[in-house]
């Protein structure tokens, strides 16, 4: 694999919350907003779909005057919610999504909507209508999906943080591909509603930022969290949890380097665990659940909101691949065989969650860790297969393989940058813990992020 086309270091480009506050305090909230809109207008990566030229609000609160951006499957006034699709260019919401409203109530404002894989049905963010979003590390490679616009906007310093959504890895995969931090909270932690949903079982909004510290602040404001983040003085006990086959060799080398660094600094204690019960998750559970639930959700949406059949709606989609998925949804939602498979998968997920919790008890684990994605970003336009140590493998199941676990167990998951591989492409270090222990996970993330910064 050739090296990335140009050296890119996110820390040289990103805009942290502290930097945004400094600009606001020294030059005023309008100057901060103007600089964000200027960078958005100069964006050449298709990350930004829409922007408003509204005056920065005279707001109070912990995020007073701070601009952020929102993935365009999340309702955020005054914008339509297009889902990155030509089929929904006129889909105007009546209110902000509750998570967006929380941030606006804290003084922030959202002058930008961001690109995504059409209707969030993919992991590359190669959007047929609005254009592919490349990773800032290499303009020939994808930013990841489905929240690729959110990741690219943060990595390029357009905004200090952005909201994405995560069904099977859609905040964490693009975070890894763009060298930033992506967080999937425990399912149900954030208020629901105001999102073009794929799966009631798996979907959640998730924030993306340049540091774990900034994620902690955004998370607290969405959740009305008042308790301080817990701290730990002892090494974190981590179960290594990743396949040693079916991955990029250069990525594997960098991930092991990250583990070695954390061990040498006394930050972690590594425990070998058996991951056998947690393999083939997308095939056994994830895909079945998403397609069945999406069939119900989108059939209802088309009838009640669009006043059309799902078949007619599918005909107006931009991506042939997404259209092919929608063409299959009616059968996946209504056939007796599909219903039986769905019920079996839901029971399997319940057992998976019990096994996941028991894993932490059996090995006295604080966390599990794995590469966020076992391969580097695919080339734009060459996304069906990707090279691994086992030869070419289908891209989608390979990319989501590690990220699926948290979305099925409902556990929190955090992707942290872990340097770059030998080709100059970013590597993500993903950690997870028990469900509803989000603040502990984020506290651990601060510790590990500090240890990984010099890679």
Coordinates of C-alpha atoms in Angstrom, one line a residue:
X1 CA 0.0 0.0 0.0
X2 CA 1.4 3.4 -1.0
X3 CA 1.9 6.1 1.7
X4 CA -0.8 8.6 2.2
X5 CA -0.6 11.5 -0.3
X6 CA 0.3 14.1 2.2
X7 CA 1.3 14.2 5.9
X8 CA -1.7 15.3 8.0
X9 CA -1.7 15.7 11.8
X10 CA -5.1 16.4 13.3
X11 CA -3.6 18.3 16.2
X12 CA -2.2 20.9 13.7
X13 CA -5.7 21.5 12.3
X14 CA -8.4 20.8 14.9
X15 CA -10.2 23.4 16.9
X16 CA -10.7 22.4 20.6
X17 CA -13.4 23.7 22.8
X18 CA -10.7 25.7 24.8
X19 CA -9.4 27.2 21.6
X20 CA -12.9 28.1 20.5
X21 CA -13.5 29.8 23.9
X22 CA -10.3 31.7 23.5
X23 CA -11.3 33.1 20.1
X24 CA -14.8 34.0 21.5
X25 CA -13.3 35.7 24.6
X26 CA -10.7 37.6 22.6
X27 CA -12.6 38.5 19.4
X28 CA -16.2 37.9 20.2
X29 CA -18.8 35.2 19.5
X30 CA -19.5 36.6 16.0
X31 CA -15.9 36.4 15.0
X32 CA -15.8 32.8 16.1
X33 CA -18.9 32.0 14.1
X34 CA -17.6 33.9 11.1
X35 CA -14.4 31.9 11.2
X36 CA -16.3 28.6 11.3
X37 CA -18.5 29.7 8.4
X38 CA -15.4 30.8 6.5
X39 CA -13.7 27.4 7.0
X40 CA -17.0 25.7 6.0
X41 CA -17.2 27.7 2.8
X42 CA -13.6 26.7 2.0
X43 CA -14.3 23.0 2.6
X44 CA -13.3 21.0 -0.4
X45 CA -14.0 17.6 1.1
X46 CA -17.8 17.6 0.7
X47 CA -18.1 17.5 4.5
X48 CA -20.5 20.4 4.8
X49 CA -24.0 20.1 3.2
X50 CA -25.6 23.3 4.4
X51 CA -24.8 26.4 6.4
X52 CA -26.8 29.3 7.9
X53 CA -25.6 32.9 7.9
X54 CA -27.4 33.7 11.1
X55 CA -25.8 36.0 13.7
X56 CA -24.2 34.2 16.6
X57 CA -26.9 34.2 19.4
X58 CA -26.4 36.2 22.5
X59 CA -26.6 33.1 24.7
X60 CA -25.6 32.2 28.2
X61 CA -24.4 28.9 29.5
X62 CA -21.2 26.7 29.5
X63 CA -21.2 26.6 25.7
X64 CA -22.2 30.3 25.2
X65 CA -21.4 31.3 21.6
X66 CA -19.7 28.0 20.7
X67 CA -20.7 26.7 17.2
X68 CA -21.0 23.0 16.5
X69 CA -22.2 20.9 13.5
X70 CA -24.8 18.2 13.1
X71 CA -25.0 15.2 10.9
X72 CA -27.8 15.6 8.4
X73 CA -30.0 12.8 9.7
X74 CA -30.5 14.6 13.0
X75 CA -33.2 17.4 13.2
X76 CA -31.6 20.8 13.7
X77 CA -33.5 24.0 12.9
X78 CA -33.5 25.9 10.6
X79 CA -32.3 23.2 8.3
X80 CA -34.2 20.4 6.5
X81 CA -33.1 16.9 7.5
X82 CA -32.1 15.4 4.2
X83 CA -30.4 12.2 5.4
X84 CA -27.9 13.0 2.7
X85 CA -30.5 11.9 0.1
X86 CA -32.1 13.7 -2.9
X87 CA -35.3 12.0 -1.8
X88 CA -35.6 14.2 1.3
X89 CA -34.4 17.6 0.3
X90 CA -37.7 19.1 1.4
X91 CA -37.9 17.2 4.7
X92 CA -38.3 20.1 7.1
X93 CA -38.5 19.2 10.9
X94 CA -40.7 21.1 13.3
X95 CA -38.2 21.1 16.2
X96 CA -34.6 20.3 17.1
X97 CA -33.8 16.8 18.1
X98 CA -33.7 16.6 22.0
X99 CA -29.9 16.1 22.0
X100 CA -29.5 19.2 19.8
X101 CA -31.9 21.2 22.0
X102 CA -29.8 20.3 25.1
X103 CA -26.7 21.7 23.5
X104 CA -28.4 24.9 22.3
X105 CA -29.9 25.3 25.8
X106 CA -26.2 25.3 27.0
X107 CA -25.5 28.3 24.8
X108 CA -24.1 26.5 21.7
X109 CA -25.5 27.0 18.2
X110 CA -25.4 24.9 15.1
X111 CA -24.7 26.8 11.8
X112 CA -23.8 23.7 9.8
X113 CA -25.3 20.4 8.6
X114 CA -22.9 17.7 7.6
X115 CA -22.7 15.0 4.9
X116 CA -23.2 11.3 5.6
X117 CA -23.5 8.0 3.8
X118 CA -27.0 8.3 2.3
X119 CA -29.6 7.6 5.0
X120 CA -26.8 6.2 7.1
X121 CA -26.9 2.9 5.2
X122 CA -23.1 2.4 4.7
X123 CA -19.6 2.8 6.1
X124 CA -17.7 4.8 3.4
X125 CA -19.6 8.1 3.2
X126 CA -19.3 7.9 -0.6
X127 CA -22.5 9.8 -1.1
X128 CA -23.8 9.5 -4.7
X129 CA -25.7 12.8 -4.6
X130 CA -23.6 15.1 -2.4
X131 CA -20.2 13.6 -3.1
X132 CA -17.7 11.4 -1.3
X133 CA -16.1 12.7 1.9
X134 CA -12.4 11.8 2.0
X135 CA -10.3 11.4 5.1
X136 CA -8.0 14.4 5.6
X137 CA -5.1 12.0 5.7
X138 CA -5.5 11.0 2.0
X139 CA -8.0 12.6 -0.4
X140 CA -8.2 9.3 -2.3
X141 CA -9.6 7.4 0.7
X142 CA -13.0 7.4 2.4
X143 CA -13.6 9.2 5.7
X144 CA -15.8 6.3 6.9
X145 CA -19.5 6.2 7.6
X146 CA -21.9 6.8 8.1
X147 CA -20.9 10.0 10.0
X148 CA -18.0 10.8 7.7
X149 CA -18.9 14.4 7.3
X150 CA -18.9 14.9 11.1
X151 CA -15.5 13.3 11.4
X152 CA -13.9 15.2 8.6
X153 CA -15.4 18.5 9.8
X154 CA -13.8 18.0 13.3
X155 CA -10.5 16.7 11.9
X156 CA -10.2 19.7 9.5
X157 CA -10.9 22.2 12.3
X158 CA -14.2 23.5 10.9
X159 CA -15.9 23.0 14.3
X160 CA -14.8 22.0 17.8
X161 CA -17.3 19.1 17.9
X162 CA -20.0 17.5 15.9
X163 CA -22.9 15.1 16.4
X164 CA -23.1 11.9 14.5
X165 CA -25.2 8.8 14.9
X166 CA -24.1 5.2 15.5
X167 CA -25.9 2.0 14.5
X168 CA -23.0 -0.4 14.0
X169 CA -20.0 1.9 14.4
X170 CA -20.9 5.1 12.5
X171 CA -19.3 7.5 15.0
X172 CA -16.3 5.4 15.8
X173 CA -15.4 4.1 12.3
X174 CA -15.1 7.6 10.8
X175 CA -13.4 8.9 13.9
X176 CA -10.7 6.2 13.5
X177 CA -10.4 6.9 9.7
X178 CA -10.0 10.7 10.4
X179 CA -7.8 10.5 13.5
X180 CA -10.2 12.0 16.0
X181 CA -12.2 10.9 19.0
X182 CA -15.6 9.3 18.5
X183 CA -18.0 8.2 21.3
X184 CA -20.9 5.8 21.2
X185 CA -22.8 6.2 24.6
X186 CA -24.7 3.4 26.2
X187 CA -27.9 2.8 24.2
X188 CA -30.6 4.9 25.8
X189 CA -28.2 7.3 27.6
X190 CA -29.1 10.2 25.3
X191 CA -32.7 11.4 24.7
X192 CA -34.1 9.9 21.6
X193 CA -36.2 11.4 18.8
X194 CA -35.5 13.7 16.0
X195 CA -33.4 11.3 14.0
X196 CA -33.9 9.4 10.7
X197 CA -33.6 6.0 12.4
X198 CA -32.4 2.7 11.1
X199 CA -32.8 0.5 14.2
X200 CA -34.5 1.1 17.5
X201 CA -32.3 -1.7 19.1
X202 CA -29.0 -0.2 17.9
X203 CA -29.2 3.5 17.1
X204 CA -27.9 6.4 19.2
X205 CA -26.5 9.8 18.7
X206 CA -22.8 10.2 19.5
X207 CA -20.4 13.1 19.7
X208 CA -17.1 13.5 17.9
X209 CA -14.3 15.9 18.9
X210 CA -10.6 16.3 18.9
X211 CA -10.1 15.1 22.5
X212 CA -11.7 12.9 25.1
X213 CA -11.9 15.9 27.5
X214 CA -14.2 17.7 25.0
X215 CA -16.3 14.6 24.6
X216 CA -16.8 14.5 28.4
X217 CA -18.1 18.1 28.4
X218 CA -20.5 17.5 25.5
X219 CA -21.7 14.2 27.0
X220 CA -22.4 15.9 30.4
X221 CA -24.5 18.6 28.8
X222 CA -26.6 16.2 26.7
X223 CA -27.3 14.1 29.8
X224 CA -27.5 16.8 32.5
X225 CA -24.7 15.0 34.2
X226 CA -23.5 16.8 37.3
X227 CA -21.3 14.2 38.9
X228 CA -17.5 14.6 38.2
X229 CA -15.8 12.1 36.0
X230 CA -14.3 9.4 38.2
X231 CA -10.5 9.0 38.4
X232 CA -8.3 6.0 38.8
X233 CA -4.8 5.7 40.2
X234 CA -4.2 2.1 39.4
X235 CA -3.4 0.4 36.1
X236 CA -6.5 -0.3 34.0
X237 CA -7.2 -4.0 33.6
X238 CA -7.9 -4.5 29.9
X239 CA -8.9 -7.6 28.0
X240 CA -7.5 -7.6 24.5
X241 CA -10.3 -8.4 22.2
X242 CA -9.5 -8.6 18.6
X243 CA -8.9 -11.1 15.8
X244 CA -5.4 -11.6 14.8
X245 CA -6.5 -12.6 11.3
X246 CA -8.4 -10.7 8.6
X247 CA -6.8 -7.4 9.3
X248 CA -4.2 -5.1 7.9
X249 CA -0.7 -6.1 8.9
X250 CA 0.5 -2.5 9.2
X251 CA -2.5 -1.6 11.3
X252 CA -1.9 -4.6 13.6
X253 CA 1.7 -3.5 14.1
X254 CA 0.6 0.0 15.1
X255 CA -2.1 -1.3 17.4
X256 CA 0.4 -3.6 19.2
X257 CA 2.8 -0.7 19.5
X258 CA 0.0 1.2 21.2
X259 CA -0.6 -1.6 23.6
X260 CA 3.2 -1.8 24.4
X261 CA 3.3 1.9 25.0
X262 CA 0.5 1.8 27.5
X263 CA 2.0 -1.2 29.3
X264 CA 5.5 0.4 29.4
X265 CA 4.0 3.5 31.0
X266 CA 2.3 1.4 33.7
X267 CA -1.2 2.6 32.6
X268 CA -2.7 -0.8 31.8
X269 CA -2.6 -4.5 32.7
X270 CA -3.3 -6.7 29.8
X271 CA -5.5 -9.8 30.2
X272 CA -6.0 -12.5 27.5
X273 CA -9.6 -13.3 27.0
X274 CA -11.6 -15.7 24.8
X275 CA -13.4 -13.7 22.2
X276 CA -15.0 -16.8 20.5
X277 CA -18.6 -16.1 21.8
X278 CA -18.4 -12.6 20.3
X279 CA -17.5 -13.4 16.7
X280 CA -19.7 -13.1 13.5
X281 CA -22.0 -10.7 15.3
X282 CA -23.2 -8.8 12.3
X283 CA -24.0 -12.0 10.4
X284 CA -25.7 -13.7 13.3
X285 CA -27.6 -10.7 14.8
X286 CA -26.8 -7.2 13.6
X287 CA -27.8 -7.3 9.9
X288 CA -31.0 -9.3 10.7
X289 CA -32.1 -6.8 13.3
X290 CA -31.3 -3.7 11.3
X291 CA -33.0 -4.7 8.1
X292 CA -36.2 -5.9 10.0
X293 CA -36.4 -2.8 12.1
X294 CA -35.5 -0.5 9.2
X295 CA -38.3 -2.0 7.1
X296 CA -40.9 -1.2 9.8
X297 CA -39.5 2.3 10.5
X298 CA -39.1 3.4 6.9
X299 CA -42.4 1.9 5.7
X300 CA -44.2 3.9 8.4
X301 CA -42.1 7.0 7.6
X302 CA -42.9 6.9 3.9
X303 CA -46.6 6.4 4.6
X304 CA -47.1 9.0 7.4
X305 CA -44.5 11.7 6.5
X306 CA -44.0 11.3 2.8
X307 CA -47.4 10.0 1.8
X308 CA -45.9 7.4 -0.6
X309 CA -44.9 3.8 -0.6
X310 CA -41.5 2.6 0.3
X311 CA -41.1 1.4 -3.2
X312 CA -41.7 4.8 -4.7
X313 CA -39.5 6.4 -2.1
X314 CA -36.6 4.0 -3.0
X315 CA -36.9 5.0 -6.6
X316 CA -35.8 8.5 -5.7
X317 CA -32.7 7.6 -3.8
X318 CA -29.3 8.7 -5.1
X319 CA -27.1 5.6 -4.4
X320 CA -27.7 2.4 -6.3
X321 CA -26.4 0.4 -3.3
X322 CA -28.8 2.1 -0.9
X323 CA -31.6 1.7 -3.3
X324 CA -30.9 -2.0 -3.5
X325 CA -31.1 -2.2 0.3
X326 CA -34.5 -0.4 0.3
X327 CA -35.8 -2.7 -2.5
X328 CA -35.3 -5.6 -0.1
X329 CA -36.8 -4.0 3.0
X330 CA -40.5 -4.9 2.4
X331 CA -39.7 -8.6 2.3
X332 CA -37.4 -8.2 5.3
X333 CA -40.1 -6.6 7.3
X334 CA -43.2 -8.7 6.4
X335 CA -42.2 -12.3 5.6
X336 CA -42.8 -15.0 8.2
X337 CA -39.2 -16.2 7.6
X338 CA -37.8 -12.7 8.3
X339 CA -40.0 -12.3 11.4
X340 CA -38.8 -15.6 12.8
X341 CA -35.1 -14.7 12.1
X342 CA -35.6 -11.4 13.9
X343 CA -37.1 -13.0 17.0
X344 CA -34.3 -15.4 17.1
X345 CA -31.7 -12.6 16.7
X346 CA -33.3 -10.6 19.5
X347 CA -33.1 -13.6 21.8
X348 CA -29.5 -14.1 20.8
X349 CA -28.7 -10.5 21.6
X350 CA -30.1 -11.0 25.1
X351 CA -27.8 -13.9 25.6
X352 CA -24.9 -11.9 24.1
X353 CA -25.4 -9.2 26.7
X354 CA -25.3 -11.7 29.5
X355 CA -22.1 -13.2 28.2
X356 CA -20.6 -9.7 27.8
X357 CA -21.4 -8.8 31.4
X358 CA -20.0 -12.1 32.6
X359 CA -16.8 -11.5 30.8
X360 CA -16.0 -8.5 32.9
X361 CA -16.8 -10.4 36.1
X362 CA -14.8 -13.5 35.2
X363 CA -11.7 -11.6 34.4
X364 CA -12.2 -8.7 36.7
X365 CA -11.9 -6.3 33.7
X366 CA -12.2 -2.6 33.7
X367 CA -12.2 -2.4 29.9
X368 CA -11.9 -4.4 26.7
X369 CA -9.8 -3.0 23.8
X370 CA -9.4 -3.6 20.1
X371 CA -8.6 -1.8 16.9
X372 CA -11.6 0.4 16.1
X373 CA -11.4 -0.8 12.5
X374 CA -9.1 -3.7 11.5
X375 CA -8.2 -2.1 8.1
X376 CA -7.3 1.3 6.8
X377 CA -9.7 3.6 5.0
X378 CA -10.7 2.0 1.6
X379 CA -10.0 3.9 -1.6
X380 CA -12.9 6.0 -2.9
X381 CA -14.6 4.1 -5.7
X382 CA -12.9 0.8 -4.8
X383 CA -15.0 0.0 -1.8
X384 CA -16.4 -3.5 -2.4
X385 CA -13.4 -5.5 -1.3
X386 CA -10.4 -4.6 0.9
X387 CA -7.0 -6.2 1.4
X388 CA -6.2 -8.0 4.6
X389 CA -3.6 -10.6 5.7
X390 CA -6.1 -13.2 4.5
X391 CA -6.4 -11.6 1.0
X392 CA -9.2 -9.5 -0.3
X393 CA -12.3 -9.5 2.0
X394 CA -15.8 -7.9 1.7
X395 CA -15.4 -4.3 2.9
X396 CA -18.6 -3.8 5.0
X397 CA -18.4 -6.8 7.3
X398 CA -14.6 -6.2 7.7
X399 CA -15.0 -2.6 8.6
X400 CA -17.8 -3.0 11.1
X401 CA -16.5 -6.3 12.6
X402 CA -15.1 -4.8 15.9
X403 CA -17.6 -1.9 16.2
X404 CA -20.7 -4.2 16.1
X405 CA -20.2 -5.5 19.6
X406 CA -21.1 -2.3 21.6
X407 CA -24.1 -1.6 19.4
X408 CA -25.5 -5.0 20.1
X409 CA -24.7 -5.1 23.8
X410 CA -25.7 -1.5 24.3
X411 CA -22.4 -0.8 26.0
X412 CA -20.5 2.5 25.7
X413 CA -17.6 2.6 23.3
X414 CA -14.8 5.1 22.6
X415 CA -12.4 5.4 19.7
X416 CA -9.1 7.2 20.5
X417 CA -6.4 8.1 18.0
X418 CA -3.4 5.8 18.2
X419 CA -1.0 7.3 15.7
X420 CA -0.6 6.2 12.1
X421 CA 0.5 2.9 10.4
X422 CA 3.5 2.6 8.2
X423 CA 1.6 4.1 5.2
X424 CA 0.7 7.3 7.2
X425 CA -3.0 6.4 7.7
X426 CA -4.6 6.8 11.1
X427 CA -5.3 3.9 13.5
X428 CA -8.1 3.9 16.1
X429 CA -7.8 2.4 19.6
X430 CA -11.2 1.4 20.8
X431 CA -12.2 0.8 24.4
X432 CA -15.5 -0.4 25.9
X433 CA -16.9 -1.2 29.3
X434 CA -20.1 -2.3 31.0
X435 CA -23.4 -0.7 30.0
X436 CA -24.2 2.6 31.7
X437 CA -20.6 3.0 33.0
X438 CA -20.1 5.8 30.4
X439 CA -18.4 8.3 32.7
X440 CA -15.8 5.7 33.8
X441 CA -15.1 4.8 30.2
X442 CA -14.5 8.5 29.4
X443 CA -12.3 8.9 32.4
X444 CA -10.2 5.9 31.3
X445 CA -10.2 7.4 27.8
X446 CA -8.4 10.5 29.2
X447 CA -5.7 8.4 30.7
X448 CA -5.2 6.2 27.6
X449 CA -5.3 9.2 25.3
X450 CA -2.5 10.8 27.2
X451 CA -0.4 7.7 26.9
X452 CA -1.1 7.4 23.1
X453 CA -0.4 10.9 22.1
X454 CA 3.3 10.4 21.4
X455 CA 2.8 7.5 19.0

